Amino acid sequence: MSTVTPPLTGIRVLELGNLLAAPCAGMILADLGADVIKVEALAGDPARELQTAAFTGTGTSPTFLAFNRNKRSIAIDLGHDGGREVVRRLAARADVLLESFRPGVTQRLGLDASPLRAVNPALVYASLSGFGDTGPQSTRRGVDLVIQAESGIMAVTGETGGPPLKVGFTVVDVAAGHVMAQAVLAALIQRGRTGLGDDVTISLVDVALHLQAAPMTEYLATGSLPPRSGNAAPMTSPADMFATADGHIVISAYLERHWQLLCQALGRPELVADGRFASKVDRVRNRHQLGAELESVLVTRTSAEWVEGLNEAGLVVGTVKTYADIEADAQVQAMGTIVEVAGEKGYRTIRLPARFGSWQPDHARGAPGRGADTEQLLRELGYTDEDITQLVARGTVAGAMRDPIEAKGG
């Protein structure tokens, strides 16, 4: 293990965020060395109970485990004056606050940037919402599915002539977490110059639109709506998924020389001179005929054989893999992308994607139990044992609790 100090060592982050986006940002900062304190309701982050029908284990859900390692947890009822006072004390000692309430909620609680920064001028206050903090829809609830629908992602995703489809995972939430963490790091750099904190605002819809900057820019320039094209790249061909003898591969022959190399590698050099496929425009227009021609050859060998052969020919090609394939993949194993995380039960998950030359993030500390660090954190704030006993008795805070899933599991 590296002896180099992680870059965010000494930075304290207060996370008032549920589900995926803000917790993802908090975990990124934690992996980079920050002390991230997760403020949860007494019932816990709802993500603790998000699980698919396939998850038959007991304990906290994989969704929560995926985005909450390396944090400490304190369980607080923000409906109590005493609970809000605990948060104010935590914020007074924090460098960063992350929150994902709907616009207006923190103001009603008295936990918005202005009163907190009056006590702690250096506080970076980062807010995440569904639709932004201004405008006629600012108070709407926004989750990944709704944002995919209203940002145009679903409109451009799906088979030609078929209905709109969402991306198969919560792409906007996770991307928003990365954007939020990036913006916080920029604000910390700026604070190093000025000594003052700043407000950072992120909306899911802004992130979703930024992910689509290329097709949106084309639409804004031409007024032409992009069609749904399934797995095919809309602007070039062949760049699509094709069946093989035992599965599927993707090929992206996006340059003219790639197209010529592909015809040679497939033993179909005559396709280069075929009038239907003479130019890129022709190949896009006749992509279905082209796909049939290519697939008639590709189904004669396995995916592994084609990937090896086409790679050697200088083409861009890949196998369509399942998660089971990825778990067994030699490259994934060599990169150490799947990491073991310690904890009461331990689990495996995906590491921070950034890698550094002088040090590497420590993924050893798993997601905390709800309120697992409540008493420790209260003592750090100067609360006495008697104070803590009274706060617990009033239902203002709670210590470590068993997960309801765990309780149901026996």
PDB file of C-alpha atoms in Angstrom, residues 8 33 59-60 68 88 113 125 147 232 274 294 332 352-353 410:
ATOM      1  CA  LEU A   8      -8.168  15.083  -0.111  1.00  0.00           C
ATOM      2  CA  GLY A  33      -9.149  10.705   0.871  1.00  0.00           C
ATOM      3  CA  GLY A  59     -28.433  -6.991   4.499  1.00  0.00           C
ATOM      4  CA  THR A  60     -28.094  -3.661   2.766  1.00  0.00           C
ATOM      5  CA  ASN A  68     -21.306   4.540  -0.059  1.00  0.00           C
ATOM      6  CA  ARG A  88     -25.170  23.080  11.747  1.00  0.00           C
ATOM      7  CA  ALA A 113     -25.817  28.054   2.164  1.00  0.00           C
ATOM      8  CA  TYR A 125     -22.031  24.220  -0.749  1.00  0.00           C
ATOM      9  CA  ILE A 147     -34.783  12.664 -16.753  1.00  0.00           C
ATOM     10  CA  ALA A 232     -25.946   1.172 -35.154  1.00  0.00           C
ATOM     11  CA  ASP A 274     -20.664  -2.868 -54.731  1.00  0.00           C
ATOM     12  CA  LEU A 294     -21.582  -9.064 -43.307  1.00  0.00           C
ATOM     13  CA  VAL A 332     -10.539  -6.683 -15.953  1.00  0.00           C
ATOM     14  CA  LEU A 352     -12.800   4.286  -8.562  1.00  0.00           C
ATOM     15  CA  PRO A 353     -11.902   4.489 -12.277  1.00  0.00           C
ATOM     16  CA  GLY A 410     -33.509 -13.373  10.261  1.00  0.00           C
TER      17      GLY A 410
END
